C-alpha cells in the first residue's frame, strides 16, 4: 500500500476530478472538491502527473454538499453530485475558458456565465443500462467508475421522475426474456411526452428468443408503450416505438434509434438562442449534423431557406416526415458532411449552423465549410477541447467570435454544452 499523504484540493480537471500538487506532480483525485483538505494515496504515477484515491476528508470544502444518489462514487455516470450546483456552474464556465486558452490559444476569450438548468435533478429523458451475463445471472445497470464493472441499480435521481418502478420492471422483464444471453447488450429507456416508456434493446449477437414475451409484458404494464429489439441486422418491434417532440407550436417525430437531446427544457433554450441569433432578413442557412431537423424546421418556420445534412438515414427520414407534418419546406441530405459539401460548392449561404458530435468537425469538413465563406456561423459543441481546436482554425480564416455561451445540459456531471456565434470580418 502506498504512503498516506495530505493535501488541499485546489481545482477540478476537465473531467471533474479534484486537482492538487504533490511536489512536481499534479494529482487527480475523483470525488473531491476545491477547498477539501484530505488524506489520499497515490494509485498510479506517470512522468508529470499521478492519480490518487481519497482516503478521508480532514476538512470539507464550503463547496461540498451531500450527494443525493446512493450509488454516487461507485457509478460512473455522475462526477459532481458532491458539489453545490452554483459551484458546478462556475466550474463549467472555467472548463470552457481553460480549453480556449490552452488548446485554442485564445487567452482573451470572453465566456458568458453558464445558463443553469431549471431542473438539475430528474431531467434526463433517456438512460442506457448495460446488460452483461456473469456467473449464471444477468447484471443490468450502469458502468462503474472503473469503466468495466456493471453496477446494478434500482434508481437514478437524474433520470426523469417516476422511473424507479420502470427500472425494476425492466430488469425483471430482461431476466426472463434474455434468459439464455451469452453476450453483452444495452437497454435504453425513453420517457415519452405521454409519460410512458419505450425500450430500445440492442444485443451484440443474434439469440433465439421467445418473441411472445415482449407482447405479454406490454399488455401487463401500462407504463410501457413499446419495445424495439435489434440483433445485428435483425429487428423486431412491439407496440408503439415512435414518439414526438413539441416546441414552438411545431412537432417532430422521433425514434429511440436516433439521437435526440436528453434535457428537453434546456435544449429548448439553445434552440431559442439559435433562432434569435439568425432572425431578421430571410437567409439561406446550412444546418450541418442536423439530426431529426429540430433547428432546421425552427429556422424554416421563420421563413429562412434551410438545407440540413445528417449521416443517419433514419434521422433524415424523420426530419422529412416532420417537415411535411408541419407544412414547412426544407431540404435534407443524407451522408457525411465532408462528402456532401462539394455538391454545394457553387451555392451561397448566409449562415452555417454546426452541431457536430463530441469529436468535433473533421479537418476536411471544416476546410470545405470555410470555402463557402458564410457571413456568420453558429457552432454548438458538447466538448470544449474539440470546440477550442476548431475555433482556432475558424478564427484564423477571418471570423470573429461574437458570443460564447455555455449551457448546463447535464447537471451533476462534468459535461457542458457551448454555443458560439461567429461573423466574417
PDB file of N, CA and C in Angstrom, residues 224-307:
ATOM      1  N   UNK A 224     -45.558   1.101 -20.212  1.00  0.00           N
ATOM      2  CA  UNK A 224     -44.661   0.825 -21.333  1.00  0.00           C
ATOM      3  C   UNK A 224     -45.427   0.928 -22.646  1.00  0.00           C
ATOM      4  N   UNK A 225     -44.924   1.773 -23.562  1.00  0.00           N
ATOM      5  CA  UNK A 225     -45.584   1.992 -24.853  1.00  0.00           C
ATOM      6  C   UNK A 225     -45.110   1.015 -25.915  1.00  0.00           C
ATOM      7  N   UNK A 226     -43.815   0.674 -25.903  1.00  0.00           N
ATOM      8  CA  UNK A 226     -43.296  -0.184 -26.958  1.00  0.00           C
ATOM      9  C   UNK A 226     -41.897  -0.679 -26.681  1.00  0.00           C
ATOM     10  N   UNK A 227     -41.503  -1.689 -27.453  1.00  0.00           N
ATOM     11  CA  UNK A 227     -40.172  -2.294 -27.335  1.00  0.00           C
ATOM     12  C   UNK A 227     -39.596  -2.460 -28.730  1.00  0.00           C
ATOM     13  N   UNK A 228     -38.362  -2.044 -28.894  1.00  0.00           N
ATOM     14  CA  UNK A 228     -37.624  -2.203 -30.145  1.00  0.00           C
ATOM     15  C   UNK A 228     -36.411  -3.075 -29.864  1.00  0.00           C
ATOM     16  N   UNK A 229     -36.275  -4.178 -30.590  1.00  0.00           N
ATOM     17  CA  UNK A 229     -35.159  -5.111 -30.407  1.00  0.00           C
ATOM     18  C   UNK A 229     -34.290  -5.123 -31.652  1.00  0.00           C
ATOM     19  N   UNK A 230     -32.968  -4.943 -31.473  1.00  0.00           N
ATOM     20  CA  UNK A 230     -32.006  -5.030 -32.573  1.00  0.00           C
ATOM     21  C   UNK A 230     -30.978  -6.099 -32.241  1.00  0.00           C
ATOM     22  N   UNK A 231     -30.820  -7.058 -33.156  1.00  0.00           N
ATOM     23  CA  UNK A 231     -29.787  -8.095 -33.035  1.00  0.00           C
ATOM     24  C   UNK A 231     -29.064  -8.168 -34.373  1.00  0.00           C
ATOM     25  N   UNK A 232     -27.940  -7.464 -34.485  1.00  0.00           N
ATOM     26  CA  UNK A 232     -27.267  -7.394 -35.776  1.00  0.00           C
ATOM     27  C   UNK A 232     -28.171  -6.703 -36.780  1.00  0.00           C
ATOM     28  N   UNK A 233     -28.466  -7.376 -37.900  1.00  0.00           N
ATOM     29  CA  UNK A 233     -29.320  -6.791 -38.935  1.00  0.00           C
ATOM     30  C   UNK A 233     -30.794  -7.154 -38.746  1.00  0.00           C
ATOM     31  N   UNK A 234     -31.099  -7.839 -37.665  1.00  0.00           N
ATOM     32  CA  UNK A 234     -32.480  -8.252 -37.407  1.00  0.00           C
ATOM     33  C   UNK A 234     -33.139  -7.297 -36.425  1.00  0.00           C
ATOM     34  N   UNK A 235     -34.400  -6.916 -36.735  1.00  0.00           N
ATOM     35  CA  UNK A 235     -35.140  -6.022 -35.849  1.00  0.00           C
ATOM     36  C   UNK A 235     -36.537  -6.570 -35.600  1.00  0.00           C
ATOM     37  N   UNK A 236     -37.009  -6.373 -34.389  1.00  0.00           N
ATOM     38  CA  UNK A 236     -38.378  -6.723 -34.010  1.00  0.00           C
ATOM     39  C   UNK A 236     -38.977  -5.533 -33.269  1.00  0.00           C
ATOM     40  N   UNK A 237     -40.264  -5.306 -33.481  1.00  0.00           N
ATOM     41  CA  UNK A 237     -40.944  -4.179 -32.843  1.00  0.00           C
ATOM     42  C   UNK A 237     -42.249  -4.657 -32.222  1.00  0.00           C
ATOM     43  N   UNK A 238     -42.484  -4.219 -30.980  1.00  0.00           N
ATOM     44  CA  UNK A 238     -43.753  -4.475 -30.304  1.00  0.00           C
ATOM     45  C   UNK A 238     -44.304  -3.139 -29.804  1.00  0.00           C
ATOM     46  N   UNK A 239     -45.585  -2.913 -30.022  1.00  0.00           N
ATOM     47  CA  UNK A 239     -46.197  -1.687 -29.531  1.00  0.00           C
ATOM     48  C   UNK A 239     -45.782  -0.460 -30.327  1.00  0.00           C
ATOM     49  N   UNK A 240     -45.830   0.691 -29.686  1.00  0.00           N
ATOM     50  CA  UNK A 240     -45.534   1.976 -30.330  1.00  0.00           C
ATOM     51  C   UNK A 240     -44.128   2.433 -29.937  1.00  0.00           C
ATOM     52  N   UNK A 241     -43.233   2.502 -30.914  1.00  0.00           N
ATOM     53  CA  UNK A 241     -41.844   2.875 -30.614  1.00  0.00           C
ATOM     54  C   UNK A 241     -41.464   4.241 -31.171  1.00  0.00           C
ATOM     55  N   UNK A 242     -42.402   4.935 -31.734  1.00  0.00           N
ATOM     56  CA  UNK A 242     -42.146   6.317 -32.145  1.00  0.00           C
ATOM     57  C   UNK A 242     -42.836   7.267 -31.180  1.00  0.00           C
ATOM     58  N   UNK A 243     -42.217   8.390 -30.973  1.00  0.00           N
ATOM     59  CA  UNK A 243     -42.802   9.410 -30.114  1.00  0.00           C
ATOM     60  C   UNK A 243     -42.604  10.759 -30.798  1.00  0.00           C
ATOM     61  N   UNK A 244     -42.778  11.846 -30.077  1.00  0.00           N
ATOM     62  CA  UNK A 244     -42.649  13.154 -30.716  1.00  0.00           C
ATOM     63  C   UNK A 244     -42.095  14.177 -29.735  1.00  0.00           C
ATOM     64  N   UNK A 245     -41.579  15.242 -30.304  1.00  0.00           N
ATOM     65  CA  UNK A 245     -41.102  16.405 -29.555  1.00  0.00           C
ATOM     66  C   UNK A 245     -41.916  17.606 -30.013  1.00  0.00           C
ATOM     67  N   UNK A 246     -42.382  18.419 -29.092  1.00  0.00           N
ATOM     68  CA  UNK A 246     -43.146  19.619 -29.427  1.00  0.00           C
ATOM     69  C   UNK A 246     -42.405  20.854 -28.931  1.00  0.00           C
ATOM     70  N   UNK A 247     -42.254  21.824 -29.818  1.00  0.00           N
ATOM     71  CA  UNK A 247     -41.551  23.056 -29.464  1.00  0.00           C
ATOM     72  C   UNK A 247     -42.023  24.178 -30.381  1.00  0.00           C
ATOM     73  N   UNK A 248     -42.370  25.305 -29.802  1.00  0.00           N
ATOM     74  CA  UNK A 248     -42.739  26.496 -30.575  1.00  0.00           C
ATOM     75  C   UNK A 248     -43.846  26.200 -31.592  1.00  0.00           C
ATOM     76  N   UNK A 249     -44.842  25.436 -31.167  1.00  0.00           N
ATOM     77  CA  UNK A 249     -46.012  25.075 -31.968  1.00  0.00           C
ATOM     78  C   UNK A 249     -45.672  24.155 -33.137  1.00  0.00           C
ATOM     79  N   UNK A 250     -44.488  23.568 -33.125  1.00  0.00           N
ATOM     80  CA  UNK A 250     -44.107  22.575 -34.128  1.00  0.00           C
ATOM     81  C   UNK A 250     -43.972  21.212 -33.459  1.00  0.00           C
ATOM     82  N   UNK A 251     -44.082  20.154 -34.285  1.00  0.00           N
ATOM     83  CA  UNK A 251     -43.962  18.794 -33.762  1.00  0.00           C
ATOM     84  C   UNK A 251     -42.961  18.012 -34.612  1.00  0.00           C
ATOM     85  N   UNK A 252     -42.050  17.304 -33.927  1.00  0.00           N
ATOM     86  CA  UNK A 252     -41.071  16.457 -34.598  1.00  0.00           C
ATOM     87  C   UNK A 252     -41.322  15.002 -34.234  1.00  0.00           C
ATOM     88  N   UNK A 253     -41.283  14.138 -35.229  1.00  0.00           N
ATOM     89  CA  UNK A 253     -41.388  12.701 -34.988  1.00  0.00           C
ATOM     90  C   UNK A 253     -40.001  12.190 -34.642  1.00  0.00           C
ATOM     91  N   UNK A 254     -39.887  11.401 -33.594  1.00  0.00           N
ATOM     92  CA  UNK A 254     -38.575  10.871 -33.227  1.00  0.00           C
ATOM     93  C   UNK A 254     -38.679   9.405 -32.832  1.00  0.00           C
ATOM     94  N   UNK A 255     -37.537   8.761 -32.776  1.00  0.00           N
ATOM     95  CA  UNK A 255     -37.444   7.329 -32.516  1.00  0.00           C
ATOM     96  C   UNK A 255     -36.293   7.067 -31.562  1.00  0.00           C
ATOM     97  N   UNK A 256     -36.380   6.016 -30.744  1.00  0.00           N
ATOM     98  CA  UNK A 256     -35.258   5.651 -29.873  1.00  0.00           C
ATOM     99  C   UNK A 256     -33.993   5.284 -30.636  1.00  0.00           C
ATOM    100  N   UNK A 257     -34.124   5.042 -31.935  1.00  0.00           N
ATOM    101  CA  UNK A 257     -32.966   4.634 -32.735  1.00  0.00           C
ATOM    102  C   UNK A 257     -32.076   5.803 -33.144  1.00  0.00           C
ATOM    103  N   UNK A 258     -32.533   7.028 -32.959  1.00  0.00           N
ATOM    104  CA  UNK A 258     -31.753   8.179 -33.409  1.00  0.00           C
ATOM    105  C   UNK A 258     -31.445   9.097 -32.232  1.00  0.00           C
ATOM    106  N   UNK A 259     -30.467   9.971 -32.432  1.00  0.00           N
ATOM    107  CA  UNK A 259     -30.049  10.885 -31.372  1.00  0.00           C
ATOM    108  C   UNK A 259     -31.068  12.001 -31.179  1.00  0.00           C
ATOM    109  N   UNK A 260     -31.423  12.229 -29.920  1.00  0.00           N
ATOM    110  CA  UNK A 260     -32.166  13.426 -29.532  1.00  0.00           C
ATOM    111  C   UNK A 260     -31.571  13.931 -28.222  1.00  0.00           C
ATOM    112  N   UNK A 261     -31.700  15.223 -27.983  1.00  0.00           N
ATOM    113  CA  UNK A 261     -31.149  15.794 -26.756  1.00  0.00           C
ATOM    114  C   UNK A 261     -31.869  15.222 -25.536  1.00  0.00           C
ATOM    115  N   UNK A 262     -31.105  15.081 -24.439  1.00  0.00           N
ATOM    116  CA  UNK A 262     -31.599  14.377 -23.263  1.00  0.00           C
ATOM    117  C   UNK A 262     -32.261  15.289 -22.237  1.00  0.00           C
ATOM    118  N   UNK A 263     -32.124  16.595 -22.410  1.00  0.00           N
ATOM    119  CA  UNK A 263     -32.669  17.555 -21.446  1.00  0.00           C
ATOM    120  C   UNK A 263     -33.545  18.527 -22.225  1.00  0.00           C
ATOM    121  N   UNK A 264     -34.819  18.172 -22.475  1.00  0.00           N
ATOM    122  CA  UNK A 264     -35.647  18.971 -23.393  1.00  0.00           C
ATOM    123  C   UNK A 264     -35.836  20.419 -22.967  1.00  0.00           C
ATOM    124  N   UNK A 265     -35.978  20.663 -21.665  1.00  0.00           N
ATOM    125  CA  UNK A 265     -36.183  22.042 -21.206  1.00  0.00           C
ATOM    126  C   UNK A 265     -34.957  22.907 -21.489  1.00  0.00           C
ATOM    127  N   UNK A 266     -33.775  22.340 -21.298  1.00  0.00           N
ATOM    128  CA  UNK A 266     -32.550  23.109 -21.517  1.00  0.00           C
ATOM    129  C   UNK A 266     -32.237  23.238 -23.008  1.00  0.00           C
ATOM    130  N   UNK A 267     -32.467  22.182 -23.765  1.00  0.00           N
ATOM    131  CA  UNK A 267     -32.198  22.266 -25.206  1.00  0.00           C
ATOM    132  C   UNK A 267     -33.123  23.282 -25.873  1.00  0.00           C
ATOM    133  N   UNK A 268     -34.327  23.466 -25.331  1.00  0.00           N
ATOM    134  CA  UNK A 268     -35.236  24.479 -25.884  1.00  0.00           C
ATOM    135  C   UNK A 268     -34.622  25.872 -25.788  1.00  0.00           C
ATOM    136  N   UNK A 269     -33.854  26.127 -24.731  1.00  0.00           N
ATOM    137  CA  UNK A 269     -33.181  27.428 -24.582  1.00  0.00           C
ATOM    138  C   UNK A 269     -32.124  27.616 -25.675  1.00  0.00           C
ATOM    139  N   UNK A 270     -31.425  26.544 -26.012  1.00  0.00           N
ATOM    140  CA  UNK A 270     -30.406  26.633 -27.064  1.00  0.00           C
ATOM    141  C   UNK A 270     -31.062  26.895 -28.415  1.00  0.00           C
ATOM    142  N   UNK A 271     -32.133  26.165 -28.718  1.00  0.00           N
ATOM    143  CA  UNK A 271     -32.821  26.385 -29.992  1.00  0.00           C
ATOM    144  C   UNK A 271     -33.355  27.816 -30.084  1.00  0.00           C
ATOM    145  N   UNK A 272     -33.841  28.342 -28.974  1.00  0.00           N
ATOM    146  CA  UNK A 272     -34.318  29.732 -28.969  1.00  0.00           C
ATOM    147  C   UNK A 272     -33.167  30.695 -29.256  1.00  0.00           C
ATOM    148  N   UNK A 273     -32.009  30.432 -28.663  1.00  0.00           N
ATOM    149  CA  UNK A 273     -30.841  31.288 -28.897  1.00  0.00           C
ATOM    150  C   UNK A 273     -30.432  31.255 -30.369  1.00  0.00           C
ATOM    151  N   UNK A 274     -30.470  30.072 -30.972  1.00  0.00           N
ATOM    152  CA  UNK A 274     -30.112  29.942 -32.391  1.00  0.00           C
ATOM    153  C   UNK A 274     -31.038  30.793 -33.257  1.00  0.00           C
ATOM    154  N   UNK A 275     -32.335  30.650 -33.047  1.00  0.00           N
ATOM    155  CA  UNK A 275     -33.285  31.393 -33.883  1.00  0.00           C
ATOM    156  C   UNK A 275     -33.191  32.900 -33.646  1.00  0.00           C
ATOM    157  N   UNK A 276     -32.874  33.309 -32.428  1.00  0.00           N
ATOM    158  CA  UNK A 276     -32.709  34.731 -32.147  1.00  0.00           C
ATOM    159  C   UNK A 276     -31.477  35.289 -32.858  1.00  0.00           C
ATOM    160  N   UNK A 277     -30.386  34.531 -32.856  1.00  0.00           N
ATOM    161  CA  UNK A 277     -29.154  34.993 -33.500  1.00  0.00           C
ATOM    162  C   UNK A 277     -29.311  35.104 -35.009  1.00  0.00           C
ATOM    163  N   UNK A 278     -30.110  34.211 -35.596  1.00  0.00           N
ATOM    164  CA  UNK A 278     -30.210  34.153 -37.055  1.00  0.00           C
ATOM    165  C   UNK A 278     -31.495  34.773 -37.593  1.00  0.00           C
ATOM    166  N   UNK A 279     -32.282  35.403 -36.727  1.00  0.00           N
ATOM    167  CA  UNK A 279     -33.526  36.010 -37.208  1.00  0.00           C
ATOM    168  C   UNK A 279     -33.210  37.299 -37.967  1.00  0.00           C
ATOM    169  N   UNK A 280     -34.227  37.870 -38.565  1.00  0.00           N
ATOM    170  CA  UNK A 280     -34.026  39.093 -39.343  1.00  0.00           C
ATOM    171  C   UNK A 280     -34.383  38.841 -40.785  1.00  0.00           C
ATOM    172  N   UNK A 281     -33.614  39.408 -41.693  1.00  0.00           N
ATOM    173  CA  UNK A 281     -33.902  39.227 -43.113  1.00  0.00           C
ATOM    174  C   UNK A 281     -33.779  37.753 -43.486  1.00  0.00           C
ATOM    175  N   UNK A 282     -34.538  37.348 -44.485  1.00  0.00           N
ATOM    176  CA  UNK A 282     -34.539  35.948 -44.912  1.00  0.00           C
ATOM    177  C   UNK A 282     -33.135  35.524 -45.320  1.00  0.00           C
ATOM    178  N   UNK A 283     -32.726  34.398 -44.810  1.00  0.00           N
ATOM    179  CA  UNK A 283     -31.372  33.911 -45.060  1.00  0.00           C
ATOM    180  C   UNK A 283     -31.398  32.534 -45.710  1.00  0.00           C
ATOM    181  N   UNK A 284     -30.291  32.219 -46.370  1.00  0.00           N
ATOM    182  CA  UNK A 284     -30.026  30.862 -46.835  1.00  0.00           C
ATOM    183  C   UNK A 284     -29.106  30.223 -45.806  1.00  0.00           C
ATOM    184  N   UNK A 285     -29.581  29.177 -45.137  1.00  0.00           N
ATOM    185  CA  UNK A 285     -28.869  28.609 -43.991  1.00  0.00           C
ATOM    186  C   UNK A 285     -28.554  27.139 -44.227  1.00  0.00           C
ATOM    187  N   UNK A 286     -27.330  26.763 -43.908  1.00  0.00           N
ATOM    188  CA  UNK A 286     -26.885  25.375 -43.980  1.00  0.00           C
ATOM    189  C   UNK A 286     -26.824  24.830 -42.557  1.00  0.00           C
ATOM    190  N   UNK A 287     -27.570  23.756 -42.289  1.00  0.00           N
ATOM    191  CA  UNK A 287     -27.647  23.159 -40.950  1.00  0.00           C
ATOM    192  C   UNK A 287     -26.918  21.816 -40.984  1.00  0.00           C
ATOM    193  N   UNK A 288     -25.684  21.806 -40.455  1.00  0.00           N
ATOM    194  CA  UNK A 288     -24.841  20.613 -40.524  1.00  0.00           C
ATOM    195  C   UNK A 288     -24.979  19.772 -39.263  1.00  0.00           C
ATOM    196  N   UNK A 289     -25.005  18.447 -39.456  1.00  0.00           N
ATOM    197  CA  UNK A 289     -25.249  17.494 -38.365  1.00  0.00           C
ATOM    198  C   UNK A 289     -26.632  17.793 -37.765  1.00  0.00           C
ATOM    199  N   UNK A 290     -27.633  17.847 -38.639  1.00  0.00           N
ATOM    200  CA  UNK A 290     -28.941  18.401 -38.267  1.00  0.00           C
ATOM    201  C   UNK A 290     -29.823  17.434 -37.501  1.00  0.00           C
ATOM    202  N   UNK A 291     -29.454  16.154 -37.387  1.00  0.00           N
ATOM    203  CA  UNK A 291     -30.277  15.200 -36.654  1.00  0.00           C
ATOM    204  C   UNK A 291     -31.653  15.062 -37.264  1.00  0.00           C
ATOM    205  N   UNK A 292     -32.691  15.121 -36.427  1.00  0.00           N
ATOM    206  CA  UNK A 292     -34.064  14.975 -36.922  1.00  0.00           C
ATOM    207  C   UNK A 292     -34.652  16.310 -37.378  1.00  0.00           C
ATOM    208  N   UNK A 293     -33.800  17.324 -37.486  1.00  0.00           N
ATOM    209  CA  UNK A 293     -34.218  18.581 -38.100  1.00  0.00           C
ATOM    210  C   UNK A 293     -34.902  19.572 -37.184  1.00  0.00           C
ATOM    211  N   UNK A 294     -34.606  19.534 -35.895  1.00  0.00           N
ATOM    212  CA  UNK A 294     -35.271  20.474 -34.981  1.00  0.00           C
ATOM    213  C   UNK A 294     -34.891  21.914 -35.312  1.00  0.00           C
ATOM    214  N   UNK A 295     -33.597  22.206 -35.348  1.00  0.00           N
ATOM    215  CA  UNK A 295     -33.177  23.574 -35.667  1.00  0.00           C
ATOM    216  C   UNK A 295     -33.546  23.940 -37.103  1.00  0.00           C
ATOM    217  N   UNK A 296     -33.474  22.978 -38.017  1.00  0.00           N
ATOM    218  CA  UNK A 296     -33.808  23.252 -39.422  1.00  0.00           C
ATOM    219  C   UNK A 296     -35.237  23.764 -39.559  1.00  0.00           C
ATOM    220  N   UNK A 297     -36.175  23.092 -38.905  1.00  0.00           N
ATOM    221  CA  UNK A 297     -37.580  23.474 -39.057  1.00  0.00           C
ATOM    222  C   UNK A 297     -37.918  24.731 -38.263  1.00  0.00           C
ATOM    223  N   UNK A 298     -37.246  24.945 -37.135  1.00  0.00           N
ATOM    224  CA  UNK A 298     -37.451  26.205 -36.410  1.00  0.00           C
ATOM    225  C   UNK A 298     -37.008  27.392 -37.260  1.00  0.00           C
ATOM    226  N   UNK A 299     -35.913  27.217 -37.994  1.00  0.00           N
ATOM    227  CA  UNK A 299     -35.437  28.285 -38.880  1.00  0.00           C
ATOM    228  C   UNK A 299     -36.333  28.422 -40.107  1.00  0.00           C
ATOM    229  N   UNK A 300     -36.813  27.283 -40.640  1.00  0.00           N
ATOM    230  CA  UNK A 300     -37.743  27.333 -41.771  1.00  0.00           C
ATOM    231  C   UNK A 300     -39.043  28.021 -41.367  1.00  0.00           C
ATOM    232  N   UNK A 301     -39.454  27.839 -40.121  1.00  0.00           N
ATOM    233  CA  UNK A 301     -40.660  28.498 -39.604  1.00  0.00           C
ATOM    234  C   UNK A 301     -40.528  30.019 -39.664  1.00  0.00           C
ATOM    235  N   UNK A 302     -39.277  30.518 -39.550  1.00  0.00           N
ATOM    236  CA  UNK A 302     -39.030  31.963 -39.626  1.00  0.00           C
ATOM    237  C   UNK A 302     -38.949  32.470 -41.064  1.00  0.00           C
ATOM    238  N   UNK A 303     -39.053  31.548 -42.027  1.00  0.00           N
ATOM    239  CA  UNK A 303     -39.017  31.947 -43.423  1.00  0.00           C
ATOM    240  C   UNK A 303     -37.677  31.774 -44.102  1.00  0.00           C
ATOM    241  N   UNK A 304     -36.682  31.248 -43.395  1.00  0.00           N
ATOM    242  CA  UNK A 304     -35.367  31.043 -43.990  1.00  0.00           C
ATOM    243  C   UNK A 304     -35.379  29.828 -44.921  1.00  0.00           C
ATOM    244  N   UNK A 305     -34.495  29.860 -45.911  1.00  0.00           N
ATOM    245  CA  UNK A 305     -34.266  28.690 -46.744  1.00  0.00           C
ATOM    246  C   UNK A 305     -33.204  27.821 -46.091  1.00  0.00           C
ATOM    247  N   UNK A 306     -33.547  26.588 -45.745  1.00  0.00           N
ATOM    248  CA  UNK A 306     -32.665  25.745 -44.940  1.00  0.00           C
ATOM    249  C   UNK A 306     -32.339  24.449 -45.668  1.00  0.00           C
ATOM    250  N   UNK A 307     -31.051  24.086 -45.635  1.00  0.00           N
ATOM    251  CA  UNK A 307     -30.587  22.781 -46.105  1.00  0.00           C
ATOM    252  C   UNK A 307     -29.928  22.070 -44.935  1.00  0.00           C
TER     253      UNK A 307
END
